[in-house]
Short mmCIF file of C-alpha atoms in Angstrom, two decimals:
data_model
loop_
_atom_site.label_atom_id
_atom_site.label_comp_id
_atom_site.label_asym_id
_atom_site.label_seq_id
_atom_site.Cartn_x
_atom_site.Cartn_y
_atom_site.Cartn_z
CA MET A 1 22.98 -45.85 8.28
CA GLY A 2 25.17 -46.76 5.19
CA ASP A 3 22.07 -47.30 3.03
CA THR A 4 20.59 -43.88 4.20
CA SER A 5 23.83 -42.09 3.37
CA ALA A 6 23.97 -43.71 0.01
CA ILE A 7 20.42 -42.57 -0.64
CA LEU A 8 21.05 -39.15 0.49
CA ILE A 9 24.13 -38.80 -1.75
CA GLU A 10 22.18 -40.19 -4.76
CA VAL A 11 19.23 -37.88 -4.05
CA PHE A 12 21.52 -34.83 -3.71
CA PHE A 13 23.07 -35.33 -7.19
CA GLU A 14 19.66 -35.95 -8.68
CA THR A 15 18.31 -32.77 -7.20
CA ILE A 16 21.35 -30.86 -8.53
CA SER A 17 20.57 -32.07 -12.04
CA PHE A 18 17.28 -30.15 -11.72
CA TRP A 19 19.09 -26.80 -11.61
CA TRP A 20 17.21 -25.71 -14.74
CA VAL A 21 14.04 -25.88 -12.62
CA ILE A 22 15.36 -24.46 -9.38
CA ILE A 23 17.08 -21.31 -10.68
CA PRO A 24 14.13 -19.84 -12.64
CA THR A 25 11.85 -20.84 -9.66
CA ILE A 26 14.17 -18.93 -7.23
CA PHE A 27 13.64 -15.66 -9.23
CA LEU A 28 9.92 -16.25 -9.47
CA GLY A 29 9.82 -16.86 -5.67
CA LEU A 30 11.74 -13.74 -5.01
CA ILE A 31 9.16 -11.61 -6.97
CA VAL A 32 6.21 -13.48 -5.38
CA GLY A 33 7.62 -13.01 -1.94
CA GLY A 34 8.36 -9.33 -2.46
CA ILE A 35 4.92 -8.41 -3.30
CA PRO A 36 2.56 -8.05 -0.31
CA GLY A 37 -0.50 -10.25 -0.66
CA PHE A 38 1.24 -12.71 -2.97
CA SER A 39 2.84 -15.82 -1.51
CA ALA A 40 4.21 -19.23 -2.39
CA ALA A 41 0.81 -20.74 -1.38
CA ASN A 42 -1.43 -18.79 -3.75
CA THR A 43 1.15 -18.85 -6.59
CA ILE A 44 1.32 -22.66 -6.34
CA ILE A 45 -2.54 -22.72 -6.36
CA ILE A 46 -2.56 -20.55 -9.45
CA LEU A 47 0.04 -22.98 -11.14
CA MET A 48 -1.64 -26.09 -9.78
CA PRO A 49 -2.56 -27.48 -13.26
CA LEU A 50 1.07 -27.13 -14.30
CA THR A 51 2.31 -28.77 -11.13
CA LEU A 52 -0.05 -31.72 -11.40
CA ALA A 53 1.08 -32.22 -15.05
CA MET A 54 4.70 -32.49 -14.04
CA GLU A 55 6.38 -35.58 -12.89
CA LEU A 56 6.24 -36.00 -9.05
CA GLN A 57 9.93 -35.26 -8.52
CA THR A 58 9.82 -32.15 -10.67
CA GLY A 59 6.74 -30.88 -9.18
CA LEU A 60 7.98 -31.22 -5.63
CA ILE A 61 11.41 -29.52 -6.48
CA PHE A 62 9.39 -26.70 -8.11
CA MET A 63 7.12 -26.18 -5.02
CA VAL A 64 9.87 -26.45 -2.47
CA SER A 65 12.15 -24.00 -4.45
CA LEU A 66 9.27 -21.55 -4.70
CA TYR A 67 8.53 -21.83 -1.05
CA CYS A 68 12.10 -21.15 0.14
CA ALA A 69 12.64 -18.25 -2.40
CA ALA A 70 9.42 -16.57 -1.35
CA ARG A 71 10.58 -16.60 2.27
CA MET A 72 13.80 -14.96 1.36
CA GLY A 73 12.04 -12.48 -1.09
CA ALA A 74 9.74 -11.18 1.55
CA GLY A 75 12.61 -9.56 3.36
CA ILE A 76 13.88 -7.50 0.41
CA PRO A 77 11.09 -4.79 0.40
CA ALA A 78 10.98 -5.06 4.18
CA ILE A 79 14.65 -3.90 4.25
CA LEU A 80 14.61 -1.45 1.44
CA VAL A 81 11.23 0.33 1.76
CA ASN A 82 9.84 -0.84 5.13
CA ILE A 83 7.30 -3.07 3.43
CA PRO A 84 7.26 -6.76 4.60
CA GLY A 85 6.28 -9.10 1.72
CA THR A 86 4.62 -11.53 4.17
CA ALA A 87 3.70 -11.59 7.81
CA GLY A 88 6.76 -13.76 8.38
CA ALA A 89 8.87 -10.73 7.48
CA ALA A 90 7.10 -8.35 9.77
CA ALA A 91 9.87 -8.17 12.27
CA THR A 92 12.53 -7.66 9.58
CA PRO A 93 12.00 -3.78 9.08
CA LEU A 94 12.56 -3.21 12.86
CA ASP A 95 16.32 -3.13 12.13
CA GLY A 96 16.55 -3.80 8.42
CA TYR A 97 14.97 -0.42 7.32
CA PRO A 98 16.96 1.71 9.70
CA MET A 99 20.13 0.19 8.07
CA THR A 100 18.88 1.14 4.70
CA LYS A 101 18.08 4.81 5.78
CA GLN A 102 21.76 5.01 6.97
CA GLY A 103 22.90 4.07 3.51
CA ARG A 104 23.68 0.38 4.52
CA GLY A 105 20.92 -1.21 2.39
CA GLN A 106 23.38 -3.30 0.39
CA GLN A 107 25.05 -4.55 3.48
CA ALA A 108 21.67 -5.35 5.07
CA LEU A 109 20.52 -7.34 2.07
CA ALA A 110 23.73 -9.37 2.03
CA ILE A 111 23.26 -10.13 5.75
CA SER A 112 19.67 -11.10 5.15
CA PHE A 113 20.50 -13.48 2.23
CA VAL A 114 23.30 -15.15 4.22
CA ALA A 115 21.19 -15.50 7.45
CA SER A 116 18.24 -16.88 5.49
CA SER A 117 20.36 -19.33 3.45
CA LEU A 118 22.46 -20.54 6.38
CA GLY A 119 19.36 -20.66 8.66
CA GLY A 120 17.46 -22.69 5.95
CA LEU A 121 20.40 -25.07 5.35
CA LEU A 122 21.13 -25.73 8.97
CA THR A 123 17.50 -26.46 9.94
CA THR A 124 17.12 -28.67 6.81
CA MET A 125 20.01 -30.76 8.03
CA ILE A 126 18.71 -30.90 11.55
CA ALA A 127 15.20 -31.89 10.40
CA LEU A 128 16.74 -34.70 8.38
CA ALA A 129 18.75 -35.98 11.32
CA ALA A 130 16.07 -35.52 14.00
CA MET A 131 12.85 -36.06 12.10
CA PRO A 132 11.28 -38.72 14.42
CA LEU A 133 12.00 -36.51 17.43
CA LEU A 134 10.70 -33.30 15.88
CA ALA A 135 7.55 -35.00 14.54
CA ARG A 136 6.56 -35.60 18.30
CA VAL A 137 6.82 -31.96 19.05
CA GLY A 138 3.32 -31.26 17.59
CA PHE A 139 1.89 -33.88 19.99
CA TYR A 140 3.27 -32.05 23.04
CA MET A 141 2.18 -28.57 21.95
CA HIS A 142 -1.52 -28.23 23.12
CA SER A 143 -3.49 -25.13 23.89
CA VAL A 144 -1.64 -24.35 27.15
CA GLU A 145 1.77 -24.46 25.51
CA MET A 146 0.73 -22.49 22.53
CA ILE A 147 -0.67 -19.81 24.77
CA VAL A 148 2.72 -19.28 26.36
CA ILE A 149 4.43 -19.30 22.87
CA MET A 150 1.95 -16.55 21.80
CA LEU A 151 2.93 -14.62 24.94
CA PHE A 152 6.60 -14.79 23.98
CA GLY A 153 5.74 -13.00 20.75
CA ILE A 154 3.32 -10.59 22.36
CA SER A 155 5.93 -9.71 25.00
CA LEU A 156 7.88 -8.11 22.24
CA ILE A 157 5.45 -5.21 22.63
CA ALA A 158 7.02 -4.67 26.00
CA SER A 159 10.45 -4.48 24.42
CA ILE A 160 9.23 -1.97 21.90
CA ALA A 161 7.53 -0.09 24.76
CA ALA A 162 10.83 0.27 26.58
CA GLN A 163 11.60 3.36 24.49
CA ASP A 164 8.28 4.98 25.52
CA MET A 165 6.28 2.78 27.87
CA VAL A 166 2.98 4.52 27.61
CA LYS A 167 2.95 4.88 23.86
CA GLY A 168 4.26 1.30 23.32
CA LEU A 169 1.67 -0.25 25.44
CA ILE A 170 -1.15 1.86 23.93
CA ALA A 171 -0.12 0.77 20.49
CA GLY A 172 0.06 -2.88 21.56
CA PHE A 173 -3.32 -2.94 23.23
CA PHE A 174 -4.82 -1.04 20.24
CA GLY A 175 -3.54 -3.84 18.07
CA LEU A 176 -5.05 -6.44 20.31
CA MET A 177 -8.39 -4.62 20.18
CA LEU A 178 -8.25 -4.62 16.40
CA GLY A 179 -7.44 -8.31 16.50
CA SER A 180 -10.60 -9.01 18.48
CA ILE A 181 -12.85 -7.74 15.68
CA GLY A 182 -14.94 -10.44 14.13
CA ALA A 183 -17.18 -13.26 15.20
CA ASP A 184 -16.19 -14.49 18.64
CA VAL A 185 -14.77 -18.06 18.84
CA VAL A 186 -17.37 -19.57 21.15
CA TYR A 187 -20.80 -18.09 20.19
CA ALA A 188 -19.93 -16.51 16.70
CA THR A 189 -21.41 -13.22 18.01
CA PRO A 190 -20.01 -10.35 15.87
CA ARG A 191 -17.70 -7.93 17.81
CA GLY A 192 -16.75 -4.52 16.40
CA THR A 193 -17.61 -5.36 12.80
CA MET A 194 -19.77 -2.15 12.41
CA GLY A 195 -22.12 -4.26 10.16
CA PHE A 196 -19.44 -5.20 7.61
CA LEU A 197 -19.77 -8.83 6.61
CA GLU A 198 -16.20 -8.79 5.36
CA LEU A 199 -14.91 -8.42 8.98
CA TYR A 200 -16.86 -11.41 10.39
CA ASP A 201 -13.81 -13.65 9.95
CA GLY A 202 -11.68 -11.03 11.69
CA VAL A 203 -9.37 -8.28 10.47
CA PRO A 204 -7.70 -9.73 7.28
CA LEU A 205 -3.91 -9.85 7.88
CA ILE A 206 -2.66 -8.67 4.46
CA PRO A 207 -4.59 -5.48 4.27
CA ALA A 208 -3.46 -4.63 7.93
CA LEU A 209 0.13 -5.45 7.05
CA VAL A 210 -0.02 -3.46 3.81
CA GLY A 211 -1.75 -0.50 5.38
CA LEU A 212 0.33 -0.18 8.59
CA PHE A 213 3.70 -0.59 6.86
CA ALA A 214 3.47 0.07 3.11
CA VAL A 215 0.75 2.76 2.67
CA SER A 216 1.86 4.71 5.87
CA GLU A 217 5.44 4.52 4.68
CA ALA A 218 4.48 5.89 1.22
CA PHE A 219 2.70 8.80 2.98
CA ILE A 220 5.92 9.44 5.02
CA ILE A 221 7.98 9.28 1.88
CA ILE A 222 5.69 11.76 0.13
CA GLU A 223 5.95 14.12 3.05
CA LYS A 224 9.77 13.84 3.59
CA ARG A 225 10.56 13.46 -0.17
CA VAL A 226 13.54 11.17 0.80
CA ILE A 227 14.24 7.65 2.15
CA LEU A 228 17.91 8.01 2.96
CA THR A 229 19.34 10.32 5.56
CA LYS A 230 22.07 12.68 4.54
CA GLN A 231 24.64 10.26 5.75
CA GLY A 232 22.77 7.52 3.79
CA GLN A 233 22.79 9.60 0.56
CA THR A 234 26.46 10.12 0.85
CA ALA A 235 27.03 6.36 1.41
CA MET A 236 24.96 5.54 -1.69
CA GLU A 237 26.65 7.98 -4.09
CA ASN A 238 29.37 5.39 -5.10
CA PRO A 239 28.20 1.92 -4.23
CA THR A 240 30.90 -0.78 -4.46
CA TRP A 241 31.11 -4.51 -3.82
CA ALA A 242 32.75 -3.78 -0.57
CA ALA A 243 29.42 -3.41 1.26
CA THR A 244 28.25 -6.80 0.04
CA PHE A 245 31.44 -8.43 1.28
CA GLU A 246 31.11 -6.59 4.50
CA GLY A 247 27.52 -7.90 5.01
CA VAL A 248 28.60 -11.38 4.24
CA ARG A 249 31.52 -11.12 6.71
CA ASP A 250 29.23 -9.58 9.38
CA ALA A 251 26.72 -12.49 8.92
CA PHE A 252 29.25 -15.27 9.13
CA LYS A 253 30.89 -13.73 12.21
CA ARG A 254 27.48 -14.17 13.89
CA TRP A 255 27.05 -17.81 12.78
CA ALA A 256 26.07 -18.93 16.25
CA HIS A 257 23.34 -16.28 16.39
CA ILE A 258 22.01 -17.55 13.03
CA ALA A 259 22.08 -21.20 14.41
CA TRP A 260 20.03 -20.70 17.51
CA THR A 261 17.44 -18.32 16.07
CA SER A 262 16.86 -20.57 12.97
CA VAL A 263 16.32 -23.55 15.37
CA ILE A 264 13.64 -21.45 17.09
CA GLY A 265 12.02 -21.20 13.60
CA LEU A 266 12.35 -24.93 13.01
CA ILE A 267 10.69 -25.86 16.31
CA ILE A 268 7.78 -23.47 15.82
CA GLY A 269 7.57 -24.56 12.12
CA VAL A 270 6.92 -28.20 13.29
CA ILE A 271 3.77 -27.03 15.16
CA PRO A 272 0.87 -27.10 12.67
CA GLY A 273 -0.66 -23.63 12.30
CA ALA A 274 2.05 -21.67 14.09
CA GLY A 275 3.85 -20.21 11.15
CA ALA A 276 6.62 -17.85 10.24
CA SER A 277 5.08 -14.72 11.78
CA ILE A 278 5.14 -16.28 15.26
CA ALA A 279 8.68 -17.55 14.71
CA SER A 280 10.05 -14.26 13.55
CA PHE A 281 8.55 -12.32 16.54
CA VAL A 282 9.64 -14.90 19.03
CA ALA A 283 13.17 -15.04 17.63
CA TYR A 284 13.45 -11.27 17.60
CA GLN A 285 12.22 -11.05 21.16
CA GLN A 286 14.67 -13.73 22.42
CA SER A 287 17.58 -12.27 20.44
CA ARG A 288 16.95 -8.90 22.11
CA THR A 289 16.49 -10.48 25.53
CA PHE A 290 19.84 -12.21 25.55
CA SER A 291 21.73 -9.50 23.81
CA LYS A 292 24.49 -7.57 25.59
CA THR A 293 23.33 -4.51 23.78
CA PRO A 294 19.46 -4.58 23.68
CA GLU A 295 19.30 -0.73 23.45
CA LYS A 296 20.74 -1.00 19.91
CA TYR A 297 17.79 -3.00 18.63
CA GLY A 298 15.53 -0.96 16.40
CA THR A 299 18.36 1.32 15.36
CA GLY A 300 19.83 -0.85 12.54
CA HIS A 301 21.42 -3.59 14.62
CA ILE A 302 22.75 -6.56 12.68
CA GLU A 303 21.60 -9.17 15.15
CA GLY A 304 18.13 -7.60 15.10
CA LEU A 305 18.06 -8.27 11.25
CA ILE A 306 19.58 -11.81 11.47
CA ALA A 307 17.05 -13.10 14.06
CA PRO A 308 13.84 -12.80 12.10
CA GLU A 309 15.30 -13.72 8.82
CA SER A 310 17.00 -16.79 9.97
CA ALA A 311 13.93 -17.88 12.01
CA ASN A 312 11.41 -17.47 9.22
CA ASN A 313 13.52 -19.53 6.83
CA GLY A 314 14.04 -22.11 9.63
CA VAL A 315 10.23 -22.53 9.52
CA THR A 316 10.33 -23.94 5.97
CA SER A 317 11.95 -27.21 6.91
CA GLY A 318 9.86 -27.45 10.01
CA THR A 319 6.60 -27.41 8.11
CA LEU A 320 7.68 -30.47 6.01
CA VAL A 321 8.22 -32.72 9.11
CA PRO A 322 4.56 -33.17 10.21
CA LEU A 323 3.59 -33.28 6.48
CA LEU A 324 5.82 -36.26 5.61
CA VAL A 325 5.87 -38.09 8.89
CA LEU A 326 2.28 -37.63 10.06
CA GLY A 327 0.40 -36.42 6.84
CA ILE A 328 -0.49 -33.28 8.72
CA PRO A 329 0.51 -30.00 6.80
CA GLY A 330 2.31 -27.47 8.96
CA GLY A 331 1.06 -24.49 6.93
CA ALA A 332 -0.86 -23.31 3.82
CA THR A 333 2.00 -24.18 1.34
CA ALA A 334 2.49 -27.59 2.97
CA ALA A 335 -1.23 -28.28 2.57
CA ILE A 336 -1.01 -27.61 -1.15
CA MET A 337 2.01 -29.91 -1.37
CA LEU A 338 -0.13 -32.56 0.34
CA VAL A 339 -2.77 -32.27 -2.36
CA VAL A 340 -0.18 -32.70 -5.11
CA MET A 341 1.41 -35.61 -3.42
CA GLN A 342 -1.93 -37.36 -2.81
CA PHE A 343 -2.76 -36.82 -6.57
CA HIS A 344 0.38 -38.80 -7.39
CA GLY A 345 -0.58 -41.50 -4.83
CA VAL A 346 2.07 -40.90 -2.26
CA SER A 347 1.40 -42.47 1.14
CA PHE A 348 2.49 -40.52 4.18
CA GLY A 349 3.95 -41.69 7.43
CA PRO A 350 7.23 -43.29 8.60
CA SER A 351 7.00 -45.97 5.93
CA LEU A 352 7.39 -43.17 3.27
CA PHE A 353 11.03 -43.11 3.89
CA GLN A 354 11.39 -46.83 3.36
CA GLN A 355 8.94 -47.22 0.53
CA GLU A 356 9.67 -44.08 -1.40
CA PRO A 357 12.93 -42.58 0.13
CA LYS A 358 13.54 -40.33 -2.94
CA VAL A 359 10.33 -38.57 -2.29
CA GLY A 360 10.73 -38.15 1.51
CA TYR A 361 14.46 -37.31 1.56
CA GLY A 362 14.06 -35.58 -1.90
CA MET A 363 12.03 -32.73 -0.47
CA PHE A 364 14.54 -31.85 2.11
CA MET A 365 17.36 -32.12 -0.40
CA ALA A 366 15.49 -29.85 -2.76
CA MET A 367 15.34 -27.36 0.09
CA ALA A 368 19.05 -27.62 0.79
CA VAL A 369 19.99 -27.33 -2.81
CA SER A 370 17.68 -24.31 -3.24
CA TYR A 371 19.26 -22.47 -0.37
CA LEU A 372 22.67 -23.20 -1.74
CA LEU A 373 21.76 -21.96 -5.30
CA MET A 374 20.09 -18.94 -3.81
CA ILE A 375 23.07 -17.63 -1.92
CA LEU A 376 25.15 -18.02 -5.20
CA THR A 377 22.65 -16.46 -7.51
CA ILE A 378 20.95 -13.79 -5.33
CA LEU A 379 23.85 -12.49 -3.19
CA PRO A 380 25.49 -10.60 -6.18
CA LEU A 381 22.33 -8.79 -6.90
CA SER A 382 22.25 -6.95 -3.53
CA ARG A 383 24.32 -4.13 -4.87
CA TYR A 384 21.78 -3.44 -7.59
CA MET A 385 18.67 -4.07 -5.48
CA SER A 386 19.80 -1.45 -3.00
CA ARG A 387 19.69 1.25 -5.76
CA VAL A 388 15.89 1.18 -5.33
CA THR A 389 16.34 3.63 -2.45
CA THR A 390 17.82 6.27 -4.83
CA VAL A 391 14.73 6.25 -7.09
CA PRO A 392 12.99 9.72 -6.79
CA THR A 393 10.18 9.45 -4.31
CA ILE A 394 7.78 11.22 -6.72
CA TYR A 395 7.87 7.97 -8.65
CA LEU A 396 8.60 5.49 -5.89
CA ALA A 397 5.61 6.43 -3.54
CA PRO A 398 2.87 5.92 -6.13
CA MET A 399 4.42 2.67 -7.16
CA ILE A 400 4.44 1.44 -3.58
CA ILE A 401 0.84 2.29 -3.06
CA SER A 402 -0.28 0.78 -6.38
CA PHE A 403 1.54 -2.54 -5.90
CA THR A 404 0.59 -2.90 -2.33
CA LEU A 405 -3.12 -2.09 -2.89
CA VAL A 406 -3.24 -4.80 -5.51
CA GLY A 407 -1.54 -7.14 -3.00
CA ALA A 408 -4.32 -6.29 -0.47
CA PHE A 409 -6.98 -7.22 -3.07
CA VAL A 410 -5.47 -10.66 -4.21
CA PRO A 411 -5.95 -12.92 -1.18
CA ARG A 412 -9.82 -12.47 -0.87
CA GLU A 413 -10.54 -10.40 -4.00
CA TYR A 414 -12.70 -7.92 -2.10
CA MET A 415 -12.70 -4.28 -2.91
CA PHE A 416 -13.37 -3.83 0.76
CA ASP A 417 -9.84 -4.97 1.49
CA ILE A 418 -8.37 -2.08 -0.61
CA TYR A 419 -10.31 0.37 1.41
CA LEU A 420 -9.26 -1.33 4.61
CA ALA A 421 -5.67 -1.12 3.59
CA LEU A 422 -6.04 2.53 3.04
CA ALA A 423 -7.68 2.96 6.48
CA PHE A 424 -4.84 1.08 8.05
CA GLY A 425 -2.42 3.38 6.13
CA VAL A 426 -3.97 6.41 7.73
CA ILE A 427 -3.83 4.71 11.13
CA GLY A 428 -0.18 3.86 10.53
CA TYR A 429 0.71 7.35 9.28
CA ILE A 430 -0.88 8.96 12.36
CA ALA A 431 0.91 6.42 14.58
CA ARG A 432 4.32 7.24 13.06
CA ARG A 433 3.73 10.97 13.21
CA THR A 434 2.75 10.87 16.89
CA GLY A 435 5.53 8.50 17.97
CA TYR A 436 3.61 5.21 18.28
CA HIS A 437 5.21 2.05 16.89
CA VAL A 438 3.25 0.39 14.10
CA ALA A 439 5.02 -2.98 14.75
CA ALA A 440 3.44 -3.07 18.22
CA ILE A 441 0.04 -2.54 16.51
CA LEU A 442 0.71 -5.32 14.01
CA ILE A 443 1.91 -7.77 16.77
CA GLY A 444 -1.58 -7.37 18.36
CA VAL A 445 -3.41 -7.88 15.19
CA ILE A 446 -1.52 -11.06 14.29
CA LEU A 447 -1.08 -12.76 17.69
CA GLY A 448 -4.16 -11.42 19.53
CA PRO A 449 -6.85 -13.63 17.72
CA LEU A 450 -4.53 -16.72 18.03
CA LEU A 451 -3.98 -16.17 21.74
CA GLU A 452 -7.80 -15.77 22.28
CA THR A 453 -8.48 -18.92 20.36
CA TYR A 454 -6.02 -21.14 22.24
CA PHE A 455 -7.12 -19.59 25.63
CA LEU A 456 -10.77 -20.31 25.06
CA ARG A 457 -9.97 -23.80 23.79
CA ALA A 458 -7.95 -24.49 27.03
CA LEU A 459 -10.83 -23.21 29.21
CA LYS A 460 -13.30 -25.34 27.22
CA LYS A 461 -11.34 -28.47 27.90
CA SER A 462 -11.06 -27.65 31.61
CA GLU A 463 -14.65 -26.57 31.95
CA GLY A 464 -13.59 -23.03 32.95
CA ASP A 465 -10.89 -23.88 35.38
CA ILE A 466 -8.18 -21.30 34.94
CA SER A 467 -5.59 -23.45 36.66
CA VAL A 468 -5.37 -25.50 33.54
CA LEU A 469 -2.86 -22.90 32.28
CA PHE A 470 -0.41 -24.44 34.84
CA SER A 471 -1.38 -28.10 34.45
CA SER A 472 1.22 -29.11 31.97
CA THR A 473 4.86 -29.88 32.82
CA LEU A 474 6.10 -28.53 29.43
CA GLY A 475 3.77 -25.56 29.84
CA ASN A 476 5.19 -24.73 33.24
CA ILE A 477 8.74 -24.94 31.81
CA LEU A 478 7.74 -22.43 29.12
CA TRP A 479 6.11 -20.26 31.81
CA VAL A 480 9.35 -20.11 33.65
CA ALA A 481 11.27 -19.37 30.46
CA LEU A 482 8.87 -16.49 29.71
CA VAL A 483 9.37 -14.97 33.11
CA ILE A 484 13.08 -15.25 32.81
CA SER A 485 13.03 -13.65 29.41
CA LEU A 486 11.08 -10.73 30.70
CA VAL A 487 13.12 -10.26 33.92
CA LEU A 488 16.56 -10.73 32.39
CA PRO A 489 16.48 -7.43 30.38
CA LEU A 490 15.66 -5.58 33.57
CA VAL A 491 18.52 -7.25 35.36
CA PHE A 492 21.03 -6.58 32.55
CA ASP A 493 19.80 -2.91 32.35
CA ARG A 494 20.31 -2.44 36.03
CA ARG A 495 23.81 -3.86 35.94
CA ARG A 496 24.70 -1.64 32.93
CA LYS A 497 23.52 1.44 34.78
CA LYS A 498 25.54 0.55 37.80
CA LYS A 499 28.72 0.05 35.69
CA GLU A 500 28.09 3.52 34.07
CA MET A 501 27.71 5.14 37.47
CA VAL A 502 31.08 3.52 38.66
CA ILE A 503 32.84 4.69 35.52
CA GLN A 504 31.54 8.25 36.09
#
């Protein structure tokens, strides 16, 4: 124990000495994360020759810092202009953007930065302390367990539908239908592709995300000519540091909420292939389920902003656990880190922390230091970032469409994806104008194909026996938790109505 503590202290001070690498990388990561279509993964791929030319420690610190900053950066446009930078930030606008429209954008950014940093720091410490235990989570999460986890995220559609049940469920099922487009998992038979080869791999996520949120929002901005409400415009006339301090105070007052939602992100991050999008939706759904005021979610509620932001930053440390302990990357960025580490001759497994402790512990320490420096360097900028909402919409809307269409093109470099983003933009605009929630559509597009894949995989293993869904002890525990999370809001709502009747 003493040797480990000494190594951690030594690695901490060594990592701090690389501040000249971390701080510029943080600002690069914020830009990368804030542009839809760009991500830490494809940026590291572009900079791969530079990364391989660096010393191993410098290269790892660079990649980890970029990864963490991109996660935080994705929430900035999601809060300010309703445009998630990545799928992991898709739940952030549900409460972040309403806060901006009310003139509380500066406060929302401060809350987001604190929740992201504290969530990332906490889960990094937990990952260091409980690494052997967390590494086993991936072994227990098979198809059945993943099906239930998908359903946790998809059940958020029901929460959204609570405002208008029919429209909410229609939007959700429409998203699930769009998610089923492409070659089916078993026989590779094309479904709903309309002859377009570009759709055989399914609906690409970034064009769908860009279209439903960014392009449709630009159309709404053009129509309304304003982002802020009258109350919001009044609040933004004389911005002060007070809003930033208020956001910091609001976030720290809810430290327990940050803690348990970030742990959700950590656990889901450990599961290879799960990712930040699942974590953020599940955390938001659970946050709303156990809230005393679930009716406030979607109206600019602070806890509704904290949950997805702390969860998707909790994922970052989770993805490193299977990478370092098992040599299995937990996501796309971790897979690129694997390539770089193999190039430098790093051997993975439990022995890594005995043979090369500065590499194993160093990656987590780089993550912790990155989050510490992010809160110090980025938080003061919230006052100036929030001024984006005061830019005349005649300039802002074309800029949004231009940047986001470029983002739609980047991942696959198909012109088809630009047209697809515009098509989703029209769908999103019509949905907004007619009272359908675009978030419900996006949940179906993201989680629908994953649910189908795990469901068919489970049936294949059981030779078509549907009872396999209830054959796992852990799976059955998750089923019970899912039922409870769906029933509890109904119970709480009924109790609240009874109290209101008694008061009247």
